[in-house]
Amino acid sequence: MQLSSKLPTVSGTTYTRWGRTSCGSQSKLIYSGQMTGPDFRSEGGGSNYQCLPGDPEYDARAPSGVPYSKLRPAFYDTNLVRDIFGASFYRHRIPCAVCETQLRTAKLMIPAKVRCPNSDWVIEYKGFIMSAAEHRKDQGFFIDDHFRTSYVCVDDKPESVASKPASGSFFGGLLHPVSAACSGDETLANCPPYLSDDRALSCVICTK
């Protein structure tokens, strides 16, 4: 048997850059789209977000006129903490980009960090951890969020989908910053160095 002289192709890994339409300088864009998820009023639907492309392809067999679980746009719901982005993105739809690294096969999202562990890792982007808000009856602006979603790292220099911000009542996925529980009875063991509940947690996406 003759062995092939060709070396195997070295591939990379992929990650989603939430809040932007492009990738970092060391990664390649696969596609960009709009961040979507379940309606914040719903108790059904998926528990993770999807980066929905702008050019869908439908299977000819796909039925119509039947009940579906719907993907709705995700919005920055940052009216109370708009300063984390340096400007107000309240009610703006959130874009996303799916990216491929160049010859780097490991990917890591580190919460509460703005740097990668060491020089072996490349920073793809940094930002803030965001998710649907908790269901809290003692805080009126959280009372309508019923479902659990993924924690995602949203770029700290965000963009918005090219459309007008939602006005009046708006429904879809509402992303809020995430903080460490450092007050009350159920707190983290290490407060400090983790700070009070009103401090948004950072995040960084690393590859190597």
mmCIF file with all atom_site columns, C-alpha atoms in Angstrom:
data_model
loop_
_atom_site.group_PDB
_atom_site.id
_atom_site.type_symbol
_atom_site.label_atom_id
_atom_site.label_alt_id
_atom_site.label_comp_id
_atom_site.label_asym_id
_atom_site.label_entity_id
_atom_site.label_seq_id
_atom_site.pdbx_PDB_ins_code
_atom_site.Cartn_x
_atom_site.Cartn_y
_atom_site.Cartn_z
_atom_site.occupancy
_atom_site.B_iso_or_equiv
_atom_site.pdbx_formal_charge
_atom_site.auth_seq_id
_atom_site.auth_comp_id
_atom_site.auth_asym_id
_atom_site.auth_atom_id
_atom_site.pdbx_PDB_model_num
ATOM 1   C CA . MET A 1 1   ? 0.000   0.000  0.000  1.00 0.00 ? 1   MET A CA 1
ATOM 2   C CA . GLN A 1 2   ? 1.344   3.380  -0.960 1.00 0.00 ? 2   GLN A CA 1
ATOM 3   C CA . LEU A 1 3   ? 1.067   6.085  1.675  1.00 0.00 ? 3   LEU A CA 1
ATOM 4   C CA . SER A 1 4   ? -0.073  9.497  0.595  1.00 0.00 ? 4   SER A CA 1
ATOM 5   C CA . SER A 1 5   ? 2.578   12.172 0.685  1.00 0.00 ? 5   SER A CA 1
ATOM 6   C CA . LYS A 1 6   ? -0.023  14.845 1.261  1.00 0.00 ? 6   LYS A CA 1
ATOM 7   C CA . LEU A 1 7   ? -0.273  16.248 4.743  1.00 0.00 ? 7   LEU A CA 1
ATOM 8   C CA . PRO A 1 8   ? -3.773  16.553 6.224  1.00 0.00 ? 8   PRO A CA 1
ATOM 9   C CA . THR A 1 9   ? -5.405  19.915 5.875  1.00 0.00 ? 9   THR A CA 1
ATOM 10  C CA . VAL A 1 10  ? -5.275  21.870 9.140  1.00 0.00 ? 10  VAL A CA 1
ATOM 11  C CA . SER A 1 11  ? -8.605  23.499 9.853  1.00 0.00 ? 11  SER A CA 1
ATOM 12  C CA . GLY A 1 12  ? -9.591  26.162 12.321 1.00 0.00 ? 12  GLY A CA 1
ATOM 13  C CA . THR A 1 13  ? -12.588 26.691 14.552 1.00 0.00 ? 13  THR A CA 1
ATOM 14  C CA . THR A 1 14  ? -15.593 28.965 14.434 1.00 0.00 ? 14  THR A CA 1
ATOM 15  C CA . TYR A 1 15  ? -17.169 31.467 16.792 1.00 0.00 ? 15  TYR A CA 1
ATOM 16  C CA . THR A 1 16  ? -20.023 33.949 16.670 1.00 0.00 ? 16  THR A CA 1
ATOM 17  C CA . ARG A 1 17  ? -19.263 37.614 17.223 1.00 0.00 ? 17  ARG A CA 1
ATOM 18  C CA . TRP A 1 18  ? -22.427 39.009 18.789 1.00 0.00 ? 18  TRP A CA 1
ATOM 19  C CA . GLY A 1 19  ? -23.076 42.691 18.190 1.00 0.00 ? 19  GLY A CA 1
ATOM 20  C CA . ARG A 1 20  ? -20.954 43.103 15.044 1.00 0.00 ? 20  ARG A CA 1
ATOM 21  C CA . THR A 1 21  ? -21.226 42.378 11.315 1.00 0.00 ? 21  THR A CA 1
ATOM 22  C CA . SER A 1 22  ? -17.521 41.658 10.768 1.00 0.00 ? 22  SER A CA 1
ATOM 23  C CA . CYS A 1 23  ? -14.761 39.522 12.273 1.00 0.00 ? 23  CYS A CA 1
ATOM 24  C CA . GLY A 1 24  ? -11.420 40.451 13.755 1.00 0.00 ? 24  GLY A CA 1
ATOM 25  C CA . SER A 1 25  ? -8.394  41.002 11.528 1.00 0.00 ? 25  SER A CA 1
ATOM 26  C CA . GLN A 1 26  ? -7.134  37.451 12.124 1.00 0.00 ? 26  GLN A CA 1
ATOM 27  C CA . SER A 1 27  ? -10.395 35.661 11.278 1.00 0.00 ? 27  SER A CA 1
ATOM 28  C CA . LYS A 1 28  ? -12.478 35.122 8.157  1.00 0.00 ? 28  LYS A CA 1
ATOM 29  C CA . LEU A 1 29  ? -16.171 36.006 7.855  1.00 0.00 ? 29  LEU A CA 1
ATOM 30  C CA . ILE A 1 30  ? -18.394 33.042 6.997  1.00 0.00 ? 30  ILE A CA 1
ATOM 31  C CA . TYR A 1 31  ? -21.625 35.045 7.077  1.00 0.00 ? 31  TYR A CA 1
ATOM 32  C CA . SER A 1 32  ? -23.268 37.911 8.934  1.00 0.00 ? 32  SER A CA 1
ATOM 33  C CA . GLY A 1 33  ? -26.853 38.211 10.032 1.00 0.00 ? 33  GLY A CA 1
ATOM 34  C CA . GLN A 1 34  ? -29.273 39.152 12.762 1.00 0.00 ? 34  GLN A CA 1
ATOM 35  C CA . MET A 1 35  ? -29.309 37.835 16.305 1.00 0.00 ? 35  MET A CA 1
ATOM 36  C CA . THR A 1 36  ? -32.587 36.037 17.003 1.00 0.00 ? 36  THR A CA 1
ATOM 37  C CA . GLY A 1 37  ? -34.245 34.066 19.777 1.00 0.00 ? 37  GLY A CA 1
ATOM 38  C CA . PRO A 1 38  ? -37.566 33.394 21.474 1.00 0.00 ? 38  PRO A CA 1
ATOM 39  C CA . ASP A 1 39  ? -40.018 36.057 22.577 1.00 0.00 ? 39  ASP A CA 1
ATOM 40  C CA . PHE A 1 40  ? -39.215 37.247 26.098 1.00 0.00 ? 40  PHE A CA 1
ATOM 41  C CA . ARG A 1 41  ? -42.879 36.718 27.032 1.00 0.00 ? 41  ARG A CA 1
ATOM 42  C CA . SER A 1 42  ? -42.859 33.083 25.976 1.00 0.00 ? 42  SER A CA 1
ATOM 43  C CA . GLU A 1 43  ? -42.233 30.022 28.123 1.00 0.00 ? 43  GLU A CA 1
ATOM 44  C CA . GLY A 1 44  ? -41.389 27.942 25.055 1.00 0.00 ? 44  GLY A CA 1
ATOM 45  C CA . GLY A 1 45  ? -38.923 28.150 22.220 1.00 0.00 ? 45  GLY A CA 1
ATOM 46  C CA . GLY A 1 46  ? -35.214 27.439 22.297 1.00 0.00 ? 46  GLY A CA 1
ATOM 47  C CA . SER A 1 47  ? -32.835 28.345 25.085 1.00 0.00 ? 47  SER A CA 1
ATOM 48  C CA . ASN A 1 48  ? -30.041 29.614 22.853 1.00 0.00 ? 48  ASN A CA 1
ATOM 49  C CA . TYR A 1 49  ? -29.657 32.419 20.343 1.00 0.00 ? 49  TYR A CA 1
ATOM 50  C CA . GLN A 1 50  ? -29.287 31.994 16.582 1.00 0.00 ? 50  GLN A CA 1
ATOM 51  C CA . CYS A 1 51  ? -27.355 34.108 14.093 1.00 0.00 ? 51  CYS A CA 1
ATOM 52  C CA . LEU A 1 52  ? -29.906 34.198 11.261 1.00 0.00 ? 52  LEU A CA 1
ATOM 53  C CA . PRO A 1 53  ? -28.441 34.878 7.771  1.00 0.00 ? 53  PRO A CA 1
ATOM 54  C CA . GLY A 1 54  ? -29.894 37.612 5.617  1.00 0.00 ? 54  GLY A CA 1
ATOM 55  C CA . ASP A 1 55  ? -30.312 35.328 2.581  1.00 0.00 ? 55  ASP A CA 1
ATOM 56  C CA . PRO A 1 56  ? -32.426 32.329 3.661  1.00 0.00 ? 56  PRO A CA 1
ATOM 57  C CA . GLU A 1 57  ? -32.874 29.175 1.574  1.00 0.00 ? 57  GLU A CA 1
ATOM 58  C CA . TYR A 1 58  ? -36.136 27.272 2.033  1.00 0.00 ? 58  TYR A CA 1
ATOM 59  C CA . ASP A 1 59  ? -36.598 23.584 1.378  1.00 0.00 ? 59  ASP A CA 1
ATOM 60  C CA . ALA A 1 60  ? -39.360 23.057 -1.181 1.00 0.00 ? 60  ALA A CA 1
ATOM 61  C CA . ARG A 1 61  ? -40.987 20.552 1.165  1.00 0.00 ? 61  ARG A CA 1
ATOM 62  C CA . ALA A 1 62  ? -41.297 23.017 4.050  1.00 0.00 ? 62  ALA A CA 1
ATOM 63  C CA . PRO A 1 63  ? -45.004 23.244 4.976  1.00 0.00 ? 63  PRO A CA 1
ATOM 64  C CA . SER A 1 64  ? -46.776 26.514 5.585  1.00 0.00 ? 64  SER A CA 1
ATOM 65  C CA . GLY A 1 65  ? -49.794 27.477 7.628  1.00 0.00 ? 65  GLY A CA 1
ATOM 66  C CA . VAL A 1 66  ? -48.928 25.277 10.634 1.00 0.00 ? 66  VAL A CA 1
ATOM 67  C CA . PRO A 1 67  ? -47.945 26.299 14.195 1.00 0.00 ? 67  PRO A CA 1
ATOM 68  C CA . TYR A 1 68  ? -44.282 27.138 14.560 1.00 0.00 ? 68  TYR A CA 1
ATOM 69  C CA . SER A 1 69  ? -41.853 28.133 17.262 1.00 0.00 ? 69  SER A CA 1
ATOM 70  C CA . LYS A 1 70  ? -40.803 31.548 15.953 1.00 0.00 ? 70  LYS A CA 1
ATOM 71  C CA . LEU A 1 71  ? -37.418 33.231 15.929 1.00 0.00 ? 71  LEU A CA 1
ATOM 72  C CA . ARG A 1 72  ? -37.761 36.895 16.780 1.00 0.00 ? 72  ARG A CA 1
ATOM 73  C CA . PRO A 1 73  ? -35.163 39.660 16.715 1.00 0.00 ? 73  PRO A CA 1
ATOM 74  C CA . ALA A 1 74  ? -32.963 40.242 19.730 1.00 0.00 ? 74  ALA A CA 1
ATOM 75  C CA . PHE A 1 75  ? -32.694 43.787 21.080 1.00 0.00 ? 75  PHE A CA 1
ATOM 76  C CA . TYR A 1 76  ? -30.257 45.635 23.302 1.00 0.00 ? 76  TYR A CA 1
ATOM 77  C CA . ASP A 1 77  ? -32.365 46.296 26.408 1.00 0.00 ? 77  ASP A CA 1
ATOM 78  C CA . THR A 1 78  ? -29.848 48.584 28.044 1.00 0.00 ? 78  THR A CA 1
ATOM 79  C CA . ASN A 1 79  ? -31.920 51.617 28.958 1.00 0.00 ? 79  ASN A CA 1
ATOM 80  C CA . LEU A 1 80  ? -30.816 51.428 32.595 1.00 0.00 ? 80  LEU A CA 1
ATOM 81  C CA . VAL A 1 81  ? -27.155 50.709 31.862 1.00 0.00 ? 81  VAL A CA 1
ATOM 82  C CA . ARG A 1 82  ? -26.589 52.423 28.529 1.00 0.00 ? 82  ARG A CA 1
ATOM 83  C CA . ASP A 1 83  ? -23.186 53.722 29.635 1.00 0.00 ? 83  ASP A CA 1
ATOM 84  C CA . ILE A 1 84  ? -21.590 50.261 29.262 1.00 0.00 ? 84  ILE A CA 1
ATOM 85  C CA . PHE A 1 85  ? -21.443 50.889 25.500 1.00 0.00 ? 85  PHE A CA 1
ATOM 86  C CA . GLY A 1 86  ? -20.690 54.598 25.747 1.00 0.00 ? 86  GLY A CA 1
ATOM 87  C CA . ALA A 1 87  ? -23.919 55.393 23.858 1.00 0.00 ? 87  ALA A CA 1
ATOM 88  C CA . SER A 1 88  ? -27.515 54.319 23.876 1.00 0.00 ? 88  SER A CA 1
ATOM 89  C CA . PHE A 1 89  ? -28.358 51.231 21.826 1.00 0.00 ? 89  PHE A CA 1
ATOM 90  C CA . TYR A 1 90  ? -31.693 50.787 23.610 1.00 0.00 ? 90  TYR A CA 1
ATOM 91  C CA . ARG A 1 91  ? -34.198 48.905 21.421 1.00 0.00 ? 91  ARG A CA 1
ATOM 92  C CA . HIS A 1 92  ? -31.750 48.510 18.549 1.00 0.00 ? 92  HIS A CA 1
ATOM 93  C CA . ARG A 1 93  ? -31.719 45.120 16.838 1.00 0.00 ? 93  ARG A CA 1
ATOM 94  C CA . ILE A 1 94  ? -28.494 43.165 17.345 1.00 0.00 ? 94  ILE A CA 1
ATOM 95  C CA . PRO A 1 95  ? -26.340 41.990 14.407 1.00 0.00 ? 95  PRO A CA 1
ATOM 96  C CA . CYS A 1 96  ? -23.974 39.022 14.459 1.00 0.00 ? 96  CYS A CA 1
ATOM 97  C CA . ALA A 1 97  ? -21.108 37.549 12.475 1.00 0.00 ? 97  ALA A CA 1
ATOM 98  C CA . VAL A 1 98  ? -20.040 33.900 12.226 1.00 0.00 ? 98  VAL A CA 1
ATOM 99  C CA . CYS A 1 99  ? -16.271 33.760 11.929 1.00 0.00 ? 99  CYS A CA 1
ATOM 100 C CA . GLU A 1 100 ? -13.598 31.173 11.132 1.00 0.00 ? 100 GLU A CA 1
ATOM 101 C CA . THR A 1 101 ? -10.152 31.330 12.667 1.00 0.00 ? 101 THR A CA 1
ATOM 102 C CA . GLN A 1 102 ? -6.977  30.824 10.676 1.00 0.00 ? 102 GLN A CA 1
ATOM 103 C CA . LEU A 1 103 ? -5.243  27.591 11.785 1.00 0.00 ? 103 LEU A CA 1
ATOM 104 C CA . ARG A 1 104 ? -6.435  27.947 15.379 1.00 0.00 ? 104 ARG A CA 1
ATOM 105 C CA . THR A 1 105 ? -8.563  25.045 16.529 1.00 0.00 ? 105 THR A CA 1
ATOM 106 C CA . ALA A 1 106 ? -9.494  25.892 20.136 1.00 0.00 ? 106 ALA A CA 1
ATOM 107 C CA . LYS A 1 107 ? -12.025 28.494 21.227 1.00 0.00 ? 107 LYS A CA 1
ATOM 108 C CA . LEU A 1 108 ? -12.790 29.805 24.702 1.00 0.00 ? 108 LEU A CA 1
ATOM 109 C CA . MET A 1 109 ? -15.151 32.390 26.157 1.00 0.00 ? 109 MET A CA 1
ATOM 110 C CA . ILE A 1 110 ? -13.897 33.573 29.548 1.00 0.00 ? 110 ILE A CA 1
ATOM 111 C CA . PRO A 1 111 ? -16.386 35.424 31.753 1.00 0.00 ? 111 PRO A CA 1
ATOM 112 C CA . ALA A 1 112 ? -15.230 38.301 33.954 1.00 0.00 ? 112 ALA A CA 1
ATOM 113 C CA . LYS A 1 113 ? -12.012 38.765 31.959 1.00 0.00 ? 113 LYS A CA 1
ATOM 114 C CA . VAL A 1 114 ? -10.813 41.240 29.310 1.00 0.00 ? 114 VAL A CA 1
ATOM 115 C CA . ARG A 1 115 ? -7.586  39.386 28.471 1.00 0.00 ? 115 ARG A CA 1
ATOM 116 C CA . CYS A 1 116 ? -6.722  35.874 27.338 1.00 0.00 ? 116 CYS A CA 1
ATOM 117 C CA . PRO A 1 117 ? -4.799  33.535 29.678 1.00 0.00 ? 117 PRO A CA 1
ATOM 118 C CA . ASN A 1 118 ? -1.378  33.945 28.034 1.00 0.00 ? 118 ASN A CA 1
ATOM 119 C CA . SER A 1 119 ? 0.406   34.736 24.765 1.00 0.00 ? 119 SER A CA 1
ATOM 120 C CA . ASP A 1 120 ? -0.585  31.376 23.252 1.00 0.00 ? 120 ASP A CA 1
ATOM 121 C CA . TRP A 1 121 ? -4.151  32.653 22.967 1.00 0.00 ? 121 TRP A CA 1
ATOM 122 C CA . VAL A 1 122 ? -5.399  35.292 20.508 1.00 0.00 ? 122 VAL A CA 1
ATOM 123 C CA . ILE A 1 123 ? -8.083  37.797 21.509 1.00 0.00 ? 123 ILE A CA 1
ATOM 124 C CA . GLU A 1 124 ? -10.841 37.689 18.901 1.00 0.00 ? 124 GLU A CA 1
ATOM 125 C CA . TYR A 1 125 ? -12.910 40.310 20.724 1.00 0.00 ? 125 TYR A CA 1
ATOM 126 C CA . LYS A 1 126 ? -13.964 41.403 24.198 1.00 0.00 ? 126 LYS A CA 1
ATOM 127 C CA . GLY A 1 127 ? -17.241 42.685 25.508 1.00 0.00 ? 127 GLY A CA 1
ATOM 128 C CA . PHE A 1 128 ? -19.936 42.194 28.125 1.00 0.00 ? 128 PHE A CA 1
ATOM 129 C CA . ILE A 1 129 ? -21.831 39.053 29.100 1.00 0.00 ? 129 ILE A CA 1
ATOM 130 C CA . MET A 1 130 ? -25.526 39.452 28.287 1.00 0.00 ? 130 MET A CA 1
ATOM 131 C CA . SER A 1 131 ? -28.658 37.300 28.499 1.00 0.00 ? 131 SER A CA 1
ATOM 132 C CA . ALA A 1 132 ? -32.371 37.524 29.129 1.00 0.00 ? 132 ALA A CA 1
ATOM 133 C CA . ALA A 1 133 ? -33.139 39.155 32.462 1.00 0.00 ? 133 ALA A CA 1
ATOM 134 C CA . GLU A 1 134 ? -34.180 37.184 35.513 1.00 0.00 ? 134 GLU A CA 1
ATOM 135 C CA . HIS A 1 135 ? -37.846 36.764 36.386 1.00 0.00 ? 135 HIS A CA 1
ATOM 136 C CA . ARG A 1 136 ? -38.054 39.039 39.416 1.00 0.00 ? 136 ARG A CA 1
ATOM 137 C CA . LYS A 1 137 ? -41.343 40.225 40.845 1.00 0.00 ? 137 LYS A CA 1
ATOM 138 C CA . ASP A 1 138 ? -39.610 42.791 43.037 1.00 0.00 ? 138 ASP A CA 1
ATOM 139 C CA . GLN A 1 139 ? -38.218 44.673 40.018 1.00 0.00 ? 139 GLN A CA 1
ATOM 140 C CA . GLY A 1 140 ? -40.904 45.761 37.586 1.00 0.00 ? 140 GLY A CA 1
ATOM 141 C CA . PHE A 1 141 ? -38.685 46.020 34.512 1.00 0.00 ? 141 PHE A CA 1
ATOM 142 C CA . PHE A 1 142 ? -37.715 42.335 34.823 1.00 0.00 ? 142 PHE A CA 1
ATOM 143 C CA . ILE A 1 143 ? -41.138 40.861 35.449 1.00 0.00 ? 143 ILE A CA 1
ATOM 144 C CA . ASP A 1 144 ? -41.921 39.825 31.856 1.00 0.00 ? 144 ASP A CA 1
ATOM 145 C CA . ASP A 1 145 ? -38.815 37.752 31.147 1.00 0.00 ? 145 ASP A CA 1
ATOM 146 C CA . HIS A 1 146 ? -39.864 34.112 31.500 1.00 0.00 ? 146 HIS A CA 1
ATOM 147 C CA . PHE A 1 147 ? -37.374 31.951 29.630 1.00 0.00 ? 147 PHE A CA 1
ATOM 148 C CA . ARG A 1 148 ? -33.760 30.929 30.052 1.00 0.00 ? 148 ARG A CA 1
ATOM 149 C CA . THR A 1 149 ? -31.262 31.730 27.301 1.00 0.00 ? 149 THR A CA 1
ATOM 150 C CA . SER A 1 150 ? -27.569 31.365 26.658 1.00 0.00 ? 150 SER A CA 1
ATOM 151 C CA . TYR A 1 151 ? -25.046 33.705 28.159 1.00 0.00 ? 151 TYR A CA 1
ATOM 152 C CA . VAL A 1 152 ? -23.381 35.416 25.202 1.00 0.00 ? 152 VAL A CA 1
ATOM 153 C CA . CYS A 1 153 ? -20.405 37.735 24.921 1.00 0.00 ? 153 CYS A CA 1
ATOM 154 C CA . VAL A 1 154 ? -21.594 40.910 23.152 1.00 0.00 ? 154 VAL A CA 1
ATOM 155 C CA . ASP A 1 155 ? -18.892 43.071 21.595 1.00 0.00 ? 155 ASP A CA 1
ATOM 156 C CA . ASP A 1 156 ? -18.091 46.172 23.657 1.00 0.00 ? 156 ASP A CA 1
ATOM 157 C CA . LYS A 1 157 ? -18.055 48.268 20.475 1.00 0.00 ? 157 LYS A CA 1
ATOM 158 C CA . PRO A 1 158 ? -21.444 47.177 19.135 1.00 0.00 ? 158 PRO A CA 1
ATOM 159 C CA . GLU A 1 159 ? -23.290 47.939 15.950 1.00 0.00 ? 159 GLU A CA 1
ATOM 160 C CA . SER A 1 160 ? -26.995 47.672 15.243 1.00 0.00 ? 160 SER A CA 1
ATOM 161 C CA . VAL A 1 161 ? -28.988 46.169 12.399 1.00 0.00 ? 161 VAL A CA 1
ATOM 162 C CA . ALA A 1 162 ? -29.753 48.767 9.746  1.00 0.00 ? 162 ALA A CA 1
ATOM 163 C CA . SER A 1 163 ? -33.339 49.555 10.713 1.00 0.00 ? 163 SER A CA 1
ATOM 164 C CA . LYS A 1 164 ? -35.190 51.963 12.942 1.00 0.00 ? 164 LYS A CA 1
ATOM 165 C CA . PRO A 1 165 ? -35.167 51.188 16.672 1.00 0.00 ? 165 PRO A CA 1
ATOM 166 C CA . ALA A 1 166 ? -38.349 49.522 17.875 1.00 0.00 ? 166 ALA A CA 1
ATOM 167 C CA . SER A 1 167 ? -40.938 51.943 19.233 1.00 0.00 ? 167 SER A CA 1
ATOM 168 C CA . GLY A 1 168 ? -43.798 51.436 21.660 1.00 0.00 ? 168 GLY A CA 1
ATOM 169 C CA . SER A 1 169 ? -44.215 47.853 22.817 1.00 0.00 ? 169 SER A CA 1
ATOM 170 C CA . PHE A 1 170 ? -41.536 45.630 21.331 1.00 0.00 ? 170 PHE A CA 1
ATOM 171 C CA . PHE A 1 171 ? -41.237 41.890 21.638 1.00 0.00 ? 171 PHE A CA 1
ATOM 172 C CA . GLY A 1 172 ? -38.473 39.432 20.941 1.00 0.00 ? 172 GLY A CA 1
ATOM 173 C CA . GLY A 1 173 ? -35.267 38.602 22.791 1.00 0.00 ? 173 GLY A CA 1
ATOM 174 C CA . LEU A 1 174 ? -34.220 41.329 25.219 1.00 0.00 ? 174 LEU A CA 1
ATOM 175 C CA . LEU A 1 175 ? -30.544 41.258 26.215 1.00 0.00 ? 175 LEU A CA 1
ATOM 176 C CA . HIS A 1 176 ? -29.479 42.614 29.577 1.00 0.00 ? 176 HIS A CA 1
ATOM 177 C CA . PRO A 1 177 ? -26.006 42.870 31.124 1.00 0.00 ? 177 PRO A CA 1
ATOM 178 C CA . VAL A 1 178 ? -25.071 40.213 33.687 1.00 0.00 ? 178 VAL A CA 1
ATOM 179 C CA . SER A 1 179 ? -23.638 40.846 37.141 1.00 0.00 ? 179 SER A CA 1
ATOM 180 C CA . ALA A 1 180 ? -22.220 38.753 39.974 1.00 0.00 ? 180 ALA A CA 1
ATOM 181 C CA . ALA A 1 181 ? -24.509 38.057 42.934 1.00 0.00 ? 181 ALA A CA 1
ATOM 182 C CA . CYS A 1 182 ? -22.767 39.876 45.780 1.00 0.00 ? 182 CYS A CA 1
ATOM 183 C CA . SER A 1 183 ? -25.679 40.957 47.960 1.00 0.00 ? 183 SER A CA 1
ATOM 184 C CA . GLY A 1 184 ? -28.372 39.106 49.862 1.00 0.00 ? 184 GLY A CA 1
ATOM 185 C CA . ASP A 1 185 ? -28.243 35.514 51.069 1.00 0.00 ? 185 ASP A CA 1
ATOM 186 C CA . GLU A 1 186 ? -27.232 33.711 47.859 1.00 0.00 ? 186 GLU A CA 1
ATOM 187 C CA . THR A 1 187 ? -23.908 35.300 46.967 1.00 0.00 ? 187 THR A CA 1
ATOM 188 C CA . LEU A 1 188 ? -20.707 34.113 45.364 1.00 0.00 ? 188 LEU A CA 1
ATOM 189 C CA . ALA A 1 189 ? -17.989 32.870 47.686 1.00 0.00 ? 189 ALA A CA 1
ATOM 190 C CA . ASN A 1 190 ? -15.497 35.452 46.413 1.00 0.00 ? 190 ASN A CA 1
ATOM 191 C CA . CYS A 1 191 ? -17.147 38.847 46.947 1.00 0.00 ? 191 CYS A CA 1
ATOM 192 C CA . PRO A 1 192 ? -14.778 40.708 46.802 1.00 0.00 ? 192 PRO A CA 1
ATOM 193 C CA . PRO A 1 193 ? -12.972 40.672 44.402 1.00 0.00 ? 193 PRO A CA 1
ATOM 194 C CA . TYR A 1 194 ? -16.342 40.382 42.631 1.00 0.00 ? 194 TYR A CA 1
ATOM 195 C CA . LEU A 1 195 ? -18.268 43.593 43.173 1.00 0.00 ? 195 LEU A CA 1
ATOM 196 C CA . SER A 1 196 ? -21.851 44.549 43.862 1.00 0.00 ? 196 SER A CA 1
ATOM 197 C CA . ASP A 1 197 ? -24.782 43.481 41.680 1.00 0.00 ? 197 ASP A CA 1
ATOM 198 C CA . ASP A 1 198 ? -24.844 46.715 39.643 1.00 0.00 ? 198 ASP A CA 1
ATOM 199 C CA . ARG A 1 199 ? -21.457 46.127 37.968 1.00 0.00 ? 199 ARG A CA 1
ATOM 200 C CA . ALA A 1 200 ? -21.681 44.536 34.504 1.00 0.00 ? 200 ALA A CA 1
ATOM 201 C CA . LEU A 1 201 ? -19.380 41.562 33.946 1.00 0.00 ? 201 LEU A CA 1
ATOM 202 C CA . SER A 1 202 ? -16.912 41.603 31.059 1.00 0.00 ? 202 SER A CA 1
ATOM 203 C CA . CYS A 1 203 ? -15.977 38.703 28.782 1.00 0.00 ? 203 CYS A CA 1
ATOM 204 C CA . VAL A 1 204 ? -13.358 37.830 26.185 1.00 0.00 ? 204 VAL A CA 1
ATOM 205 C CA . ILE A 1 205 ? -13.342 35.400 23.258 1.00 0.00 ? 205 ILE A CA 1
ATOM 206 C CA . CYS A 1 206 ? -9.966  33.665 22.828 1.00 0.00 ? 206 CYS A CA 1
ATOM 207 C CA . THR A 1 207 ? -8.650  31.202 20.252 1.00 0.00 ? 207 THR A CA 1
ATOM 208 C CA . LYS A 1 208 ? -5.409  29.282 19.755 1.00 0.00 ? 208 LYS A CA 1
#
